[in-house]
Amino acid sequence: RVFLLHGVPASGKSQLLRIVQMMLPEEAKSAINPADWNDRFAPVGMHKKLLNIAGELSDKRRIDGQRFKDIVDGSDIMGQYKGQDVFRMSITCTHWFAANHLPKTEDTSEGFTRRWLVLDFRKSVAEKDRKAGFGDEIGALEREAIAAWAVLGMVRLLGNNTYTLPATHSELVNEMANLNNIVRAFIVGCREIVVGQGGETAEMKLYELFWAYNLAVTQQRALPVPEFRAKMRELAMAYGLEVRTTPEGKTMYGGVKIGKR
């Protein structure tokens, strides 16, 4: 998973990143922003590193979803140093970032969102209580104790075979998924439909509700019918839906019915 420190400004996100950075020597670290992971040369900077920390994520630039998943998974990709031959590599470092907003991507799959681990920073530190260089101070004084603490956490992680996820993580990942997929936002948010409890609805009836919901709530660019249908197919397994075509060529959505929740 990729660690994202998400929250309000002056809440300690940067100080925690400094503590993490100070756990490793300079030669073990890189600073490649995920918005640059689809660049021809940038990913090679993470090759054979243990930690990648690139500060704040961009609010404007979108992340290439497939490239993101390949790198986070440690899949083989092609890398190249400038002026040298292309070679095959896998990136296995840990990634830590901070942001005041949630990551944006064109990738609407669940695979993109489930690779994040979001830690929520909701409390801003009052200006009178802020201490410059606090993260550096803690990192320098407590490095050995933090490492020992992390080893205990690693044992628990390996035993559970998964991370312990706070409730706020689930809330924010759900928000991220809706932000990047307006059809998903419609499925989970529209009060005019009931999902996963049987029933069947014709595509155009559902699309009309989607159009109205999109206009009133998300205010994003509306999708044409073929794109709406493609995204509904992507969501079918996760929400227990069935997309079928009648002998007359009419598209129907099973598991969705019109009615108040």
Short mmCIF file of C-alpha atoms in Angstrom, two decimals:
data_model
loop_
_atom_site.label_atom_id
_atom_site.label_comp_id
_atom_site.label_asym_id
_atom_site.label_seq_id
_atom_site.Cartn_x
_atom_site.Cartn_y
_atom_site.Cartn_z
CA ARG A 1 0.00 0.00 0.00
CA VAL A 2 0.93 3.63 -0.48
CA PHE A 3 0.79 5.74 2.67
CA LEU A 4 -1.06 9.03 2.29
CA LEU A 5 -1.13 11.58 5.09
CA HIS A 6 -4.32 13.47 4.28
CA GLY A 7 -5.73 16.46 6.07
CA VAL A 8 -5.78 20.13 6.83
CA PRO A 9 -2.70 22.39 6.58
CA ALA A 10 -0.39 22.70 9.61
CA SER A 11 -1.60 19.40 11.06
CA GLY A 12 1.80 17.69 11.35
CA LYS A 13 1.85 15.78 8.06
CA SER A 14 5.20 17.18 6.93
CA GLN A 15 6.74 16.58 10.36
CA LEU A 16 5.77 12.90 10.25
CA LEU A 17 7.26 12.60 6.75
CA ARG A 18 10.50 14.07 8.11
CA ILE A 19 10.58 11.46 10.89
CA VAL A 20 10.09 8.66 8.35
CA GLN A 21 12.80 10.13 6.10
CA MET A 22 15.31 10.23 8.94
CA MET A 23 14.99 6.48 9.50
CA LEU A 24 17.11 5.74 6.40
CA PRO A 25 20.35 7.03 4.85
CA GLU A 26 20.18 9.31 1.80
CA GLU A 27 21.29 6.61 -0.67
CA ALA A 28 18.27 4.49 0.27
CA LYS A 29 15.70 7.20 -0.57
CA SER A 30 14.07 8.76 -3.62
CA ALA A 31 11.54 11.55 -4.19
CA ILE A 32 9.42 10.71 -7.25
CA ASN A 33 5.86 12.04 -7.27
CA PRO A 34 3.26 9.47 -8.50
CA ALA A 35 2.06 11.99 -11.10
CA ASP A 36 5.48 11.44 -12.74
CA TRP A 37 5.46 7.65 -12.63
CA ASN A 38 4.37 7.42 -16.28
CA ASP A 39 7.43 9.45 -17.33
CA ARG A 40 10.03 7.67 -19.45
CA PHE A 41 12.92 8.22 -17.04
CA ALA A 42 11.51 9.21 -13.62
CA PRO A 43 10.62 5.73 -12.22
CA VAL A 44 14.22 4.54 -12.48
CA GLY A 45 15.00 6.93 -9.63
CA MET A 46 13.10 4.53 -7.33
CA HIS A 47 15.03 1.45 -8.50
CA LYS A 48 16.84 -0.32 -5.62
CA LYS A 49 15.57 2.25 -3.10
CA LEU A 50 13.85 1.45 0.20
CA LEU A 51 11.77 4.59 0.61
CA ASN A 52 10.11 7.04 -1.77
CA ILE A 53 8.83 10.29 -0.24
CA ALA A 54 7.76 13.12 -2.53
CA GLY A 55 5.97 15.54 -0.23
CA GLU A 56 2.64 17.01 -1.33
CA LEU A 57 0.60 15.47 -4.14
CA SER A 58 -0.53 17.79 -6.93
CA ASP A 59 -4.13 18.97 -6.83
CA LYS A 60 -4.19 19.34 -10.63
CA ARG A 61 -2.21 16.45 -12.12
CA ARG A 62 -3.81 13.04 -12.44
CA ILE A 63 -2.05 9.77 -11.66
CA ASP A 64 -1.73 7.10 -14.37
CA GLY A 65 -3.69 4.28 -12.74
CA GLN A 66 -2.10 1.31 -14.49
CA ARG A 67 1.43 2.58 -13.97
CA PHE A 68 0.59 3.29 -10.33
CA LYS A 69 -0.67 -0.27 -9.76
CA ASP A 70 2.34 -1.86 -11.48
CA ILE A 71 4.83 0.13 -9.41
CA VAL A 72 3.05 -0.36 -6.08
CA ASP A 73 2.77 -4.11 -6.73
CA GLY A 74 6.46 -4.41 -7.63
CA SER A 75 5.57 -5.73 -11.10
CA ASP A 76 8.27 -5.80 -13.77
CA ILE A 77 8.39 -2.57 -15.78
CA MET A 78 10.88 -1.11 -18.24
CA GLY A 79 13.28 1.52 -16.90
CA GLN A 80 15.90 3.71 -18.50
CA TYR A 81 18.63 6.08 -17.39
CA LYS A 82 19.12 8.95 -19.83
CA GLY A 83 21.56 8.01 -22.56
CA GLN A 84 21.52 4.32 -21.61
CA ASP A 85 19.69 1.19 -22.75
CA VAL A 86 16.22 0.25 -21.55
CA PHE A 87 16.19 -2.56 -18.96
CA ARG A 88 13.65 -4.51 -16.96
CA MET A 89 13.24 -3.65 -13.29
CA SER A 90 10.83 -3.90 -10.37
CA ILE A 91 10.33 -1.21 -7.74
CA THR A 92 9.90 -2.45 -4.19
CA CYS A 93 10.31 0.67 -2.04
CA THR A 94 7.70 1.99 0.38
CA HIS A 95 5.87 5.15 -0.71
CA TRP A 96 4.83 7.99 1.60
CA PHE A 97 3.04 11.18 0.51
CA ALA A 98 1.02 14.02 2.01
CA ALA A 99 -1.92 15.97 0.60
CA ASN A 100 -4.69 18.37 1.52
CA HIS A 101 -6.90 16.62 -1.08
CA LEU A 102 -7.47 13.10 -2.36
CA PRO A 103 -5.55 11.64 -5.35
CA LYS A 104 -7.10 12.02 -8.79
CA THR A 105 -6.94 9.52 -11.64
CA GLU A 106 -8.73 8.43 -14.79
CA ASP A 107 -8.57 4.85 -13.47
CA THR A 108 -12.01 4.04 -12.07
CA SER A 109 -11.16 0.51 -10.89
CA GLU A 110 -11.28 -0.56 -7.26
CA GLY A 111 -7.66 -1.65 -7.72
CA PHE A 112 -6.45 1.95 -7.64
CA THR A 113 -8.16 2.91 -4.39
CA ARG A 114 -7.36 -0.27 -2.46
CA ARG A 115 -3.62 0.30 -2.86
CA TRP A 116 -3.75 3.39 -0.62
CA LEU A 117 -3.58 3.54 3.16
CA VAL A 118 -4.93 6.94 4.19
CA LEU A 119 -4.15 8.44 7.59
CA ASP A 120 -6.38 11.40 8.39
CA PHE A 121 -4.98 14.57 9.98
CA ARG A 122 -7.98 16.68 10.99
CA LYS A 123 -6.56 18.97 13.67
CA SER A 124 -4.50 21.99 12.72
CA VAL A 125 -1.78 22.93 15.21
CA ALA A 126 -2.19 26.46 16.54
CA GLU A 127 0.54 28.80 15.33
CA LYS A 128 1.77 29.44 18.87
CA ASP A 129 2.28 25.68 19.37
CA ARG A 130 4.16 24.97 16.15
CA LYS A 131 7.82 24.04 16.45
CA ALA A 132 10.09 24.34 13.41
CA GLY A 133 12.20 21.24 12.81
CA PHE A 134 10.18 19.13 15.25
CA GLY A 135 10.24 16.11 12.92
CA ASP A 136 14.03 16.34 12.54
CA GLU A 137 14.42 16.55 16.31
CA ILE A 138 12.26 13.50 16.98
CA GLY A 139 13.94 11.55 14.18
CA ALA A 140 17.40 12.29 15.54
CA LEU A 141 16.59 11.53 19.19
CA GLU A 142 14.24 8.56 18.80
CA ARG A 143 15.47 6.75 15.68
CA GLU A 144 16.41 3.51 17.47
CA ALA A 145 13.21 3.43 19.55
CA ILE A 146 11.08 4.04 16.47
CA ALA A 147 12.87 1.24 14.61
CA ALA A 148 12.23 -1.17 17.49
CA TRP A 149 8.58 -0.12 17.59
CA ALA A 150 8.31 -0.67 13.82
CA VAL A 151 9.73 -4.19 14.14
CA LEU A 152 6.95 -5.07 16.60
CA GLY A 153 4.44 -3.64 14.15
CA MET A 154 5.95 -5.70 11.34
CA VAL A 155 5.44 -8.90 13.32
CA ARG A 156 1.77 -8.03 13.80
CA LEU A 157 1.42 -7.08 10.13
CA LEU A 158 2.87 -10.38 8.92
CA GLY A 159 0.74 -12.33 11.39
CA ASN A 160 -2.47 -10.62 10.28
CA ASN A 161 -1.41 -10.58 6.61
CA THR A 162 -2.92 -7.11 6.33
CA TYR A 163 -2.73 -3.62 7.80
CA THR A 164 -4.91 -2.41 10.65
CA LEU A 165 -7.06 0.19 8.91
CA PRO A 166 -8.69 3.04 10.86
CA ALA A 167 -12.34 3.88 10.21
CA THR A 168 -11.33 7.23 8.71
CA HIS A 169 -9.29 5.35 6.10
CA SER A 170 -12.42 3.58 4.84
CA GLU A 171 -14.34 6.86 4.74
CA LEU A 172 -11.65 8.64 2.73
CA VAL A 173 -10.99 5.75 0.33
CA ASN A 174 -14.72 5.59 -0.39
CA GLU A 175 -14.69 9.35 -1.02
CA MET A 176 -11.68 8.95 -3.31
CA ALA A 177 -13.41 6.22 -5.31
CA ASN A 178 -16.51 8.38 -5.77
CA LEU A 179 -14.40 11.38 -6.74
CA ASN A 180 -12.71 9.40 -9.52
CA ASN A 181 -15.80 7.50 -10.70
CA ILE A 182 -19.05 9.46 -10.99
CA VAL A 183 -21.03 6.29 -11.83
CA ARG A 184 -19.90 4.73 -8.55
CA ALA A 185 -20.84 7.94 -6.75
CA PHE A 186 -24.31 7.61 -8.30
CA ILE A 187 -24.68 3.93 -7.34
CA VAL A 188 -23.77 4.48 -3.68
CA GLY A 189 -25.24 7.95 -3.26
CA CYS A 190 -28.48 8.26 -5.22
CA ARG A 191 -31.49 7.94 -2.91
CA GLU A 192 -33.83 7.25 -5.82
CA ILE A 193 -32.49 3.73 -6.41
CA VAL A 194 -32.08 0.57 -4.34
CA VAL A 195 -29.00 -1.54 -5.11
CA GLY A 196 -28.33 -5.20 -4.35
CA GLN A 197 -31.87 -6.15 -3.31
CA GLY A 198 -33.21 -7.65 -6.50
CA GLY A 199 -35.30 -5.97 -9.17
CA GLU A 200 -34.32 -4.86 -12.64
CA THR A 201 -34.24 -1.49 -14.39
CA ALA A 202 -34.00 -0.52 -18.04
CA GLU A 203 -30.82 1.31 -18.96
CA MET A 204 -32.44 4.55 -20.13
CA LYS A 205 -34.52 4.82 -16.93
CA LEU A 206 -31.37 4.42 -14.86
CA TYR A 207 -29.38 6.74 -17.11
CA GLU A 208 -31.98 9.49 -16.71
CA LEU A 209 -31.57 9.28 -12.93
CA PHE A 210 -27.78 9.26 -13.33
CA TRP A 211 -27.96 12.40 -15.48
CA ALA A 212 -30.11 14.21 -12.90
CA TYR A 213 -27.90 13.08 -9.99
CA ASN A 214 -24.75 14.10 -11.83
CA LEU A 215 -26.17 17.55 -12.58
CA ALA A 216 -27.38 18.14 -9.02
CA VAL A 217 -24.64 16.55 -6.93
CA THR A 218 -21.31 15.80 -8.61
CA GLN A 219 -21.50 18.58 -11.24
CA GLN A 220 -18.92 16.70 -13.33
CA ARG A 221 -19.00 16.13 -17.08
CA ALA A 222 -21.85 13.74 -17.87
CA LEU A 223 -20.89 10.47 -19.54
CA PRO A 224 -22.45 9.27 -22.79
CA VAL A 225 -24.49 6.08 -22.58
CA PRO A 226 -21.72 3.70 -23.81
CA GLU A 227 -19.29 4.98 -21.15
CA PHE A 228 -22.00 4.76 -18.50
CA ARG A 229 -22.65 1.14 -19.49
CA ALA A 230 -18.92 0.28 -19.45
CA LYS A 231 -18.54 1.66 -15.92
CA MET A 232 -21.65 -0.17 -14.78
CA ARG A 233 -20.07 -3.40 -16.03
CA GLU A 234 -16.92 -2.60 -14.03
CA LEU A 235 -19.00 -2.11 -10.88
CA ALA A 236 -21.25 -5.14 -11.44
CA MET A 237 -19.27 -7.66 -9.38
CA ALA A 238 -18.60 -5.33 -6.46
CA TYR A 239 -22.28 -4.41 -6.06
CA GLY A 240 -23.98 -7.64 -7.11
CA LEU A 241 -25.35 -6.28 -10.38
CA GLU A 242 -26.12 -8.01 -13.67
CA VAL A 243 -25.90 -6.30 -17.03
CA ARG A 244 -27.84 -8.13 -19.73
CA THR A 245 -29.17 -7.47 -23.20
CA THR A 246 -32.70 -8.58 -24.15
CA PRO A 247 -33.43 -10.30 -27.48
CA GLU A 248 -34.77 -6.91 -28.65
CA GLY A 249 -31.36 -5.32 -27.96
CA LYS A 250 -32.42 -3.48 -24.81
CA THR A 251 -29.89 -3.20 -21.95
CA MET A 252 -31.18 -4.10 -18.50
CA TYR A 253 -29.54 -3.81 -15.06
CA GLY A 254 -30.41 -6.56 -12.60
CA GLY A 255 -29.98 -5.84 -8.91
CA VAL A 256 -31.06 -2.21 -9.31
CA LYS A 257 -34.60 -0.96 -8.78
CA ILE A 258 -36.07 2.50 -8.67
CA GLY A 259 -37.42 3.42 -5.27
CA LYS A 260 -36.52 5.36 -2.12
CA ARG A 261 -33.81 3.89 0.12
#
